[in-house]
Amino acid sequence: MTVFVAHGLGGATSAQASLTLVAAMSAAGVTVWRGTLGRSLDYRPLYAAVVCFVALLAFVAWTAWAPSSRLLQGPLAALVGSSRVAIAPDQTQLELIKLVGLAAAVICGFQIGSEALQARRAINLILALGLVWTLAALGGFLINGQARLSGLFVSPNTAGCLLLCLFLLALGRAARPLTQRRGRPLDRAIRAAPYAAYAALLALCLSLTASRSALALAVALGPLLVGARFWRARPEKRAWIAGAGVVAGVGLALLAFATDRTVLSRLADTSLDAADRWAIWSAYGSAFLQSPLYGFGLGSAPVLAKMSVTPDTYDALWNIRAVHNVYLQWLVEGGIIGAVLMFATLVCVLAVAVKGATRGAFQSLVPFLAVDLVFLLQGLVDYPLQIPSVAMMWALLLGLQTGIAVRPDQKRGPEAAT
């Protein structure tokens, strides 16, 4: 509930809103933890991630409060004149608090996912709240006559990322009854129909965002997700499944890219936007080379952009607050040390989910893994993870999937799927 309220407020991008989101998620984590005191939860699969994350918190805290004597060199650091390792220590401290909130979301999701009924209810609640948000965003788009659906986010691409995640989760729920062998085919189709209709609504709204990266990922991951579930559950029909996946991908592509003038216009502007992205990445890449080990502190991207503006790059950099590449942003802000610790934490968490998928929880986890790919791939060219509510939602989903992955009942196989 808290995350979707933050979505409705534009992603909780202000300092006050993001701190409120962190406090609410931390309170939710404590509440869920108190409700699981009577259960025995196996946290051992997360130990490696916890070690990496604690080291990351310590490093970020050090950059926010440690003196900068001879650690930061180069004209950008000298221009700011900060007495700390971080050139914007207030922002770095805020980002540190946000990291704690993300950890609370992962723990909350893990505790919920470790119990089958709670996990199922949580997924349905996410989809229900997502439906409310989607209808509100669609209503705003129609009433205000927007060129692109944005759902109160600054960038329609962020709305596209959120809609794509909901689309994949809804597709996963729609495919679940169809892949089961119990019951009559008509009964299974009736159970799948509401989720399929919801996925169709999400696909329509996704096309209205005209987000090229989100639409491309929908075309690739949608058929792949459904095909993977059927491929695993119905091995005797794999040739038909592969063919249907290709047809579905082509159909989605035609629907998304050939029927909307805004999408076509943005496709035509791809080369111009790519040039802007290159100017942004070049500026931040030059900044990274000035402090490759420690970075400039989390939250320093807007300051670095303003200091990197030249007459040639003014159009691309004057209003930039994110790098449009989550990997480069971590390298610039956290340096090699911070980036390695962050991505090591993420790899350890994802490894638990992937391992669970190979040990009997495939049908439950494949929609979550598809959502993970959305964030990992769209993060190459955009900044959805810089929006606090979106990052918090992924953290919650990461926790849910790891809780499902380590749950003992998942070892029974696909029929135990959530």
Short mmCIF file of C-alpha atoms in Angstrom, two decimals:
data_model
loop_
_atom_site.label_atom_id
_atom_site.label_comp_id
_atom_site.label_asym_id
_atom_site.label_seq_id
_atom_site.Cartn_x
_atom_site.Cartn_y
_atom_site.Cartn_z
CA MET A 1 0.00 0.00 0.00
CA THR A 2 2.75 2.44 1.01
CA VAL A 3 4.69 1.92 -2.21
CA PHE A 4 1.68 2.56 -4.44
CA VAL A 5 0.73 5.68 -2.48
CA ALA A 6 4.28 6.86 -3.21
CA HIS A 7 3.77 5.98 -6.90
CA GLY A 8 0.66 8.13 -6.87
CA LEU A 9 2.68 11.02 -5.44
CA GLY A 10 5.15 10.95 -8.31
CA GLY A 11 7.56 8.42 -6.86
CA ALA A 12 8.44 10.13 -3.53
CA THR A 13 11.33 11.99 -5.13
CA SER A 14 11.54 14.83 -2.61
CA ALA A 15 13.64 14.37 0.51
CA GLN A 16 10.63 14.56 2.83
CA ALA A 17 8.56 12.12 0.78
CA SER A 18 11.41 9.62 0.45
CA LEU A 19 12.11 9.73 4.20
CA THR A 20 8.41 9.18 4.88
CA LEU A 21 8.47 6.19 2.51
CA VAL A 22 11.51 4.73 4.28
CA ALA A 23 9.87 5.20 7.70
CA ALA A 24 6.63 3.57 6.53
CA MET A 25 8.45 0.61 4.97
CA SER A 26 10.58 0.15 8.08
CA ALA A 27 7.44 0.15 10.23
CA ALA A 28 5.86 -2.41 7.90
CA GLY A 29 8.98 -4.56 8.15
CA VAL A 30 8.86 -4.50 11.95
CA THR A 31 5.14 -5.37 11.89
CA VAL A 32 5.68 -8.31 9.56
CA TRP A 33 8.70 -9.46 11.57
CA ARG A 34 6.64 -9.50 14.77
CA GLY A 35 4.04 -11.59 12.99
CA THR A 36 6.67 -14.21 12.06
CA LEU A 37 8.21 -14.60 15.52
CA GLY A 38 6.49 -17.94 15.96
CA ARG A 39 7.88 -19.33 12.71
CA SER A 40 11.34 -20.65 12.02
CA LEU A 41 12.77 -18.76 9.03
CA ASP A 42 15.98 -19.80 7.33
CA TYR A 43 17.99 -16.62 6.74
CA ARG A 44 21.20 -18.46 5.88
CA PRO A 45 20.84 -18.07 2.09
CA LEU A 46 20.94 -14.29 2.59
CA TYR A 47 24.05 -14.18 4.79
CA ALA A 48 26.40 -13.34 1.90
CA ALA A 49 24.09 -10.53 0.75
CA VAL A 50 23.89 -9.18 4.31
CA VAL A 51 27.68 -9.08 4.63
CA CYS A 52 28.07 -7.21 1.33
CA PHE A 53 25.28 -4.79 2.18
CA VAL A 54 26.59 -3.99 5.65
CA ALA A 55 29.99 -3.29 4.09
CA LEU A 56 28.26 -1.01 1.57
CA LEU A 57 26.48 0.91 4.33
CA ALA A 58 29.77 1.35 6.17
CA PHE A 59 31.48 2.61 3.03
CA VAL A 60 28.70 5.08 2.18
CA ALA A 61 28.70 6.35 5.77
CA TRP A 62 32.46 6.82 5.55
CA THR A 63 32.15 8.87 2.36
CA ALA A 64 29.45 11.03 3.98
CA TRP A 65 31.43 11.87 7.12
CA ALA A 66 35.12 11.18 6.47
CA PRO A 67 37.48 14.12 5.70
CA SER A 68 38.49 14.37 2.06
CA SER A 69 42.20 15.04 2.57
CA ARG A 70 44.03 13.97 -0.61
CA LEU A 71 41.42 11.33 -1.40
CA LEU A 72 39.60 13.40 -3.99
CA GLN A 73 41.66 14.90 -6.72
CA GLY A 74 40.78 16.74 -9.91
CA PRO A 75 39.12 19.99 -10.93
CA LEU A 76 35.55 18.95 -10.06
CA ALA A 77 36.42 18.08 -6.45
CA ALA A 78 38.47 21.25 -6.09
CA LEU A 79 35.64 23.34 -7.51
CA VAL A 80 33.15 22.06 -4.93
CA GLY A 81 35.56 22.45 -2.03
CA SER A 82 33.79 19.89 0.15
CA SER A 83 35.50 18.91 3.39
CA ARG A 84 34.14 15.35 3.08
CA VAL A 85 34.84 12.52 0.66
CA ALA A 86 31.33 13.05 -0.74
CA ILE A 87 30.96 16.35 -2.57
CA ALA A 88 27.29 16.56 -1.51
CA PRO A 89 27.35 14.99 1.98
CA ASP A 90 23.75 15.91 2.81
CA GLN A 91 22.55 14.04 -0.26
CA THR A 92 24.81 11.10 0.54
CA GLN A 93 23.35 10.86 4.03
CA LEU A 94 19.87 10.88 2.53
CA GLU A 95 20.84 8.10 0.12
CA LEU A 96 22.24 6.12 3.05
CA ILE A 97 18.85 6.28 4.76
CA LYS A 98 17.18 5.18 1.52
CA LEU A 99 19.47 2.15 1.39
CA VAL A 100 18.32 1.19 4.89
CA GLY A 101 14.72 1.49 3.66
CA LEU A 102 15.48 -0.81 0.72
CA ALA A 103 16.91 -3.37 3.13
CA ALA A 104 13.72 -3.14 5.21
CA ALA A 105 11.67 -3.78 2.06
CA VAL A 106 13.74 -6.87 1.17
CA ILE A 107 13.39 -8.27 4.68
CA CYS A 108 9.66 -7.54 4.71
CA GLY A 109 9.23 -9.29 1.35
CA PHE A 110 11.35 -12.26 2.48
CA GLN A 111 9.23 -12.79 5.56
CA ILE A 112 6.00 -12.60 3.56
CA GLY A 113 7.29 -14.86 0.79
CA SER A 114 8.36 -17.55 3.25
CA GLU A 115 4.70 -18.47 3.88
CA ALA A 116 2.63 -19.67 0.92
CA LEU A 117 -0.71 -18.06 1.75
CA GLN A 118 0.85 -14.70 2.65
CA ALA A 119 2.92 -14.72 -0.55
CA ARG A 120 -0.15 -15.39 -2.68
CA ARG A 121 -2.09 -12.63 -0.95
CA ALA A 122 0.83 -10.21 -1.33
CA ILE A 123 1.07 -10.82 -5.08
CA ASN A 124 -2.67 -10.37 -5.50
CA LEU A 125 -2.55 -7.18 -3.39
CA ILE A 126 0.27 -5.78 -5.54
CA LEU A 127 -1.76 -6.51 -8.67
CA ALA A 128 -4.93 -5.01 -7.15
CA LEU A 129 -3.16 -1.81 -6.09
CA GLY A 130 -1.46 -1.74 -9.46
CA LEU A 131 -4.87 -1.84 -11.12
CA VAL A 132 -6.02 1.17 -9.09
CA TRP A 133 -2.86 3.08 -9.99
CA THR A 134 -3.16 2.11 -13.66
CA LEU A 135 -6.77 3.26 -13.93
CA ALA A 136 -5.89 6.55 -12.19
CA ALA A 137 -2.95 7.07 -14.57
CA LEU A 138 -5.13 6.26 -17.59
CA GLY A 139 -7.81 8.63 -16.35
CA GLY A 140 -5.28 11.42 -15.94
CA PHE A 141 -3.95 10.75 -19.43
CA LEU A 142 -7.42 10.98 -21.00
CA ILE A 143 -8.66 13.95 -18.97
CA ASN A 144 -5.52 16.08 -19.25
CA GLY A 145 -4.86 15.27 -22.89
CA GLN A 146 -1.26 14.23 -22.24
CA ALA A 147 0.98 13.28 -25.12
CA ARG A 148 2.31 10.32 -23.14
CA LEU A 149 0.93 8.50 -20.11
CA SER A 150 3.10 9.29 -17.10
CA GLY A 151 1.00 8.57 -14.01
CA LEU A 152 2.36 11.67 -12.19
CA PHE A 153 5.96 10.50 -12.63
CA VAL A 154 8.32 13.09 -14.10
CA SER A 155 9.22 10.71 -16.92
CA PRO A 156 6.70 8.54 -18.80
CA ASN A 157 9.53 6.00 -19.07
CA THR A 158 9.24 5.42 -15.32
CA ALA A 159 5.53 4.75 -15.70
CA GLY A 160 6.42 2.39 -18.53
CA CYS A 161 8.78 0.46 -16.26
CA LEU A 162 6.13 0.10 -13.56
CA LEU A 163 3.44 -0.93 -16.04
CA LEU A 164 5.78 -3.49 -17.57
CA CYS A 165 6.48 -5.06 -14.17
CA LEU A 166 2.76 -5.32 -13.43
CA PHE A 167 2.20 -6.70 -16.95
CA LEU A 168 4.70 -9.51 -16.38
CA LEU A 169 3.27 -10.37 -12.95
CA ALA A 170 -0.26 -10.44 -14.39
CA LEU A 171 0.88 -12.63 -17.28
CA GLY A 172 2.46 -15.01 -14.81
CA ARG A 173 -0.78 -15.27 -12.85
CA ALA A 174 -2.77 -15.77 -16.07
CA ALA A 175 -0.48 -18.57 -17.24
CA ARG A 176 -0.50 -20.41 -13.91
CA PRO A 177 -3.91 -22.13 -14.15
CA LEU A 178 -3.34 -22.86 -17.84
CA THR A 179 -0.15 -24.79 -17.08
CA GLN A 180 -1.76 -26.95 -14.40
CA ARG A 181 -3.16 -30.36 -15.29
CA ARG A 182 -5.86 -30.41 -12.63
CA GLY A 183 -9.43 -29.52 -13.56
CA ARG A 184 -11.21 -29.09 -16.87
CA PRO A 185 -9.64 -26.85 -19.55
CA LEU A 186 -12.68 -24.54 -19.47
CA ASP A 187 -12.37 -24.07 -15.70
CA ARG A 188 -8.68 -23.29 -16.02
CA ALA A 189 -9.39 -20.76 -18.78
CA ILE A 190 -12.04 -19.05 -16.64
CA ARG A 191 -9.57 -18.70 -13.76
CA ALA A 192 -6.97 -17.22 -16.12
CA ALA A 193 -9.35 -14.81 -17.90
CA PRO A 194 -9.36 -11.95 -15.31
CA TYR A 195 -5.56 -11.84 -15.19
CA ALA A 196 -5.35 -12.02 -19.00
CA ALA A 197 -7.77 -9.09 -19.31
CA TYR A 198 -5.72 -7.16 -16.74
CA ALA A 199 -2.54 -7.87 -18.70
CA ALA A 200 -4.24 -6.57 -21.87
CA LEU A 201 -5.16 -3.33 -20.08
CA LEU A 202 -1.58 -2.97 -18.89
CA ALA A 203 -0.27 -3.57 -22.42
CA LEU A 204 -2.54 -0.82 -23.72
CA CYS A 205 -1.38 1.64 -21.05
CA LEU A 206 2.22 0.63 -21.65
CA SER A 207 1.90 1.57 -25.32
CA LEU A 208 0.51 4.96 -24.25
CA THR A 209 3.74 5.72 -22.36
CA ALA A 210 5.63 5.42 -25.68
CA SER A 211 8.62 4.17 -23.70
CA ARG A 212 10.85 2.52 -26.29
CA SER A 213 12.87 0.47 -23.81
CA ALA A 214 9.79 -0.73 -21.88
CA LEU A 215 7.94 -1.66 -25.06
CA ALA A 216 10.94 -3.51 -26.46
CA LEU A 217 11.30 -5.47 -23.21
CA ALA A 218 7.56 -6.24 -23.19
CA VAL A 219 7.82 -7.66 -26.71
CA ALA A 220 10.78 -9.82 -25.67
CA LEU A 221 9.90 -10.84 -22.12
CA GLY A 222 6.13 -11.29 -22.39
CA PRO A 223 6.16 -14.25 -24.79
CA LEU A 224 9.33 -15.56 -23.14
CA LEU A 225 7.65 -15.61 -19.72
CA VAL A 226 4.50 -17.39 -20.87
CA GLY A 227 6.49 -19.73 -23.09
CA ALA A 228 8.83 -20.63 -20.22
CA ARG A 229 5.93 -21.59 -17.98
CA PHE A 230 4.33 -23.78 -20.67
CA TRP A 231 7.70 -25.16 -21.79
CA ARG A 232 8.38 -26.46 -18.28
CA ALA A 233 4.83 -27.68 -17.61
CA ARG A 234 4.02 -29.13 -21.05
CA PRO A 235 7.25 -30.60 -22.52
CA GLU A 236 5.29 -32.70 -25.04
CA LYS A 237 4.13 -29.53 -26.85
CA ARG A 238 7.35 -27.55 -26.97
CA ALA A 239 7.39 -27.06 -30.75
CA TRP A 240 3.92 -25.49 -30.64
CA ILE A 241 4.95 -23.36 -27.66
CA ALA A 242 8.03 -22.02 -29.45
CA GLY A 243 5.99 -21.13 -32.52
CA ALA A 244 3.28 -19.46 -30.46
CA GLY A 245 5.93 -17.43 -28.63
CA VAL A 246 7.33 -16.08 -31.90
CA VAL A 247 3.85 -15.20 -33.17
CA ALA A 248 2.97 -13.51 -29.87
CA GLY A 249 6.18 -11.48 -29.93
CA VAL A 250 5.57 -10.29 -33.48
CA GLY A 251 1.96 -9.46 -32.61
CA LEU A 252 2.97 -7.45 -29.57
CA ALA A 253 5.58 -5.60 -31.60
CA LEU A 254 3.05 -4.68 -34.27
CA LEU A 255 0.54 -3.57 -31.62
CA ALA A 256 3.07 -1.48 -29.74
CA PHE A 257 5.17 0.02 -32.51
CA ALA A 258 2.91 0.23 -35.54
CA THR A 259 -0.39 1.53 -34.15
CA ASP A 260 0.63 4.59 -32.13
CA ARG A 261 1.87 7.79 -33.74
CA THR A 262 3.72 8.87 -30.60
CA VAL A 263 5.65 5.60 -30.53
CA LEU A 264 6.51 5.95 -34.22
CA SER A 265 7.64 9.54 -33.68
CA ARG A 266 9.88 8.51 -30.79
CA LEU A 267 11.34 5.69 -32.84
CA ALA A 268 12.23 8.26 -35.50
CA ASP A 269 13.98 10.38 -32.84
CA THR A 270 16.04 7.48 -31.47
CA SER A 271 19.29 8.67 -33.06
CA LEU A 272 18.89 12.19 -31.60
CA ASP A 273 18.13 10.83 -28.14
CA ALA A 274 21.07 8.44 -28.42
CA ALA A 275 23.34 11.42 -29.07
CA ASP A 276 22.04 13.11 -25.91
CA ARG A 277 22.57 9.93 -23.91
CA TRP A 278 26.12 9.70 -25.23
CA ALA A 279 26.83 13.29 -24.17
CA ILE A 280 25.51 12.52 -20.68
CA TRP A 281 27.50 9.30 -20.34
CA SER A 282 30.67 10.97 -21.66
CA ALA A 283 30.41 13.76 -19.08
CA TYR A 284 29.89 11.35 -16.21
CA GLY A 285 32.56 8.99 -17.54
CA SER A 286 35.07 11.83 -17.41
CA ALA A 287 33.98 12.59 -13.85
CA PHE A 288 34.43 8.93 -12.87
CA LEU A 289 38.04 8.96 -14.06
CA GLN A 290 38.80 11.77 -11.58
CA SER A 291 37.81 9.65 -8.58
CA PRO A 292 37.49 6.04 -9.73
CA LEU A 293 37.99 4.33 -6.37
CA TYR A 294 35.75 6.26 -3.97
CA GLY A 295 33.46 8.15 -6.33
CA PHE A 296 31.90 11.48 -5.43
CA GLY A 297 29.31 10.21 -2.96
CA LEU A 298 25.81 8.88 -3.51
CA GLY A 299 23.40 11.57 -4.66
CA SER A 300 26.11 13.67 -6.31
CA ALA A 301 24.91 13.17 -9.91
CA PRO A 302 22.98 16.48 -10.18
CA VAL A 303 25.94 18.45 -8.81
CA LEU A 304 28.35 16.73 -11.18
CA ALA A 305 26.07 17.44 -14.14
CA LYS A 306 25.99 21.16 -13.39
CA MET A 307 29.76 21.30 -13.02
CA SER A 308 30.27 19.38 -16.28
CA VAL A 309 28.16 21.70 -18.42
CA THR A 310 29.94 23.27 -21.39
CA PRO A 311 28.48 25.26 -24.29
CA ASP A 312 28.51 22.06 -26.36
CA THR A 313 26.77 19.93 -23.71
CA TYR A 314 24.37 22.49 -22.27
CA ASP A 315 21.28 21.12 -24.04
CA ALA A 316 21.98 17.57 -22.79
CA LEU A 317 23.12 18.34 -19.22
CA TRP A 318 21.42 21.51 -17.96
CA ASN A 319 18.51 19.69 -16.29
CA ILE A 320 19.99 16.24 -15.65
CA ARG A 321 19.53 14.67 -12.21
CA ALA A 322 20.41 11.07 -13.12
CA VAL A 323 22.94 9.38 -15.37
CA HIS A 324 20.39 7.36 -17.39
CA ASN A 325 22.51 4.30 -16.65
CA VAL A 326 22.31 2.78 -13.18
CA TYR A 327 25.67 0.99 -13.54
CA LEU A 328 27.57 4.12 -14.57
CA GLN A 329 25.78 6.11 -11.88
CA TRP A 330 26.97 3.74 -9.19
CA LEU A 331 30.51 3.90 -10.55
CA VAL A 332 30.47 7.70 -10.58
CA GLU A 333 28.81 8.19 -7.20
CA GLY A 334 30.09 5.16 -5.30
CA GLY A 335 33.33 4.54 -7.12
CA ILE A 336 34.60 1.06 -7.82
CA ILE A 337 34.31 0.12 -4.13
CA GLY A 338 30.69 1.18 -3.76
CA ALA A 339 29.61 -0.26 -7.12
CA VAL A 340 31.24 -3.63 -6.42
CA LEU A 341 29.60 -3.87 -2.99
CA MET A 342 26.18 -2.88 -4.34
CA PHE A 343 26.22 -5.24 -7.29
CA ALA A 344 27.69 -8.05 -5.18
CA THR A 345 24.73 -7.64 -2.82
CA LEU A 346 22.33 -7.79 -5.75
CA VAL A 347 24.03 -10.84 -7.27
CA CYS A 348 23.83 -12.68 -3.94
CA VAL A 349 20.10 -11.98 -3.66
CA LEU A 350 19.38 -12.91 -7.27
CA ALA A 351 21.45 -16.09 -6.90
CA VAL A 352 19.06 -17.27 -4.16
CA ALA A 353 16.08 -16.76 -6.48
CA VAL A 354 17.75 -18.45 -9.46
CA LYS A 355 18.82 -21.37 -7.28
CA GLY A 356 15.26 -21.72 -6.02
CA ALA A 357 13.95 -21.72 -9.60
CA THR A 358 16.22 -24.65 -10.44
CA ARG A 359 15.12 -26.61 -7.36
CA GLY A 360 11.36 -26.81 -7.86
CA ALA A 361 10.08 -23.22 -7.59
CA PHE A 362 10.42 -22.42 -11.30
CA GLN A 363 6.71 -21.78 -11.92
CA SER A 364 6.49 -19.46 -8.92
CA LEU A 365 9.67 -17.52 -9.58
CA VAL A 366 9.83 -17.06 -13.36
CA PRO A 367 7.55 -13.94 -13.32
CA PHE A 368 9.76 -12.38 -10.65
CA LEU A 369 12.90 -13.20 -12.60
CA ALA A 370 11.36 -11.54 -15.66
CA VAL A 371 10.74 -8.41 -13.56
CA ASP A 372 14.37 -8.54 -12.41
CA LEU A 373 15.46 -8.51 -16.04
CA VAL A 374 13.32 -5.42 -16.64
CA PHE A 375 15.21 -3.43 -14.02
CA LEU A 376 18.61 -4.81 -14.97
CA LEU A 377 18.16 -4.10 -18.70
CA GLN A 378 16.20 -0.86 -18.60
CA GLY A 379 18.74 0.42 -16.12
CA LEU A 380 21.22 0.49 -19.00
CA VAL A 381 19.45 3.39 -20.70
CA ASP A 382 17.13 4.98 -18.15
CA TYR A 383 16.73 5.77 -14.46
CA PRO A 384 13.64 4.03 -12.97
CA LEU A 385 15.74 2.82 -10.03
CA GLN A 386 16.54 6.43 -9.11
CA ILE A 387 12.85 6.90 -8.28
CA PRO A 388 12.49 5.91 -4.58
CA SER A 389 9.07 4.24 -4.86
CA VAL A 390 10.13 2.16 -7.88
CA ALA A 391 13.37 1.06 -6.19
CA MET A 392 11.36 0.20 -3.06
CA MET A 393 8.93 -1.89 -5.10
CA TRP A 394 11.76 -3.90 -6.67
CA ALA A 395 13.33 -4.41 -3.23
CA LEU A 396 10.00 -5.77 -1.98
CA LEU A 397 9.74 -8.10 -4.99
CA LEU A 398 13.33 -9.26 -4.45
CA GLY A 399 12.44 -10.13 -0.88
CA LEU A 400 9.28 -11.95 -1.97
CA GLN A 401 11.10 -14.10 -4.50
CA THR A 402 13.90 -15.04 -2.13
CA GLY A 403 11.34 -15.97 0.54
CA ILE A 404 9.54 -18.16 -2.01
CA ALA A 405 12.83 -19.66 -3.19
CA VAL A 406 13.88 -20.92 0.26
CA ARG A 407 10.42 -22.15 1.28
CA PRO A 408 10.44 -25.93 1.92
CA ASP A 409 7.12 -26.58 0.12
CA GLN A 410 8.62 -25.39 -3.17
CA LYS A 411 10.67 -28.57 -3.34
CA ARG A 412 7.52 -30.46 -4.27
CA GLY A 413 7.63 -29.06 -7.79
CA PRO A 414 5.50 -26.96 -10.11
CA GLU A 415 2.15 -27.90 -8.53
CA ALA A 416 3.28 -26.15 -5.33
CA ALA A 417 3.68 -22.92 -7.19
CA THR A 418 2.48 -19.72 -5.58
#
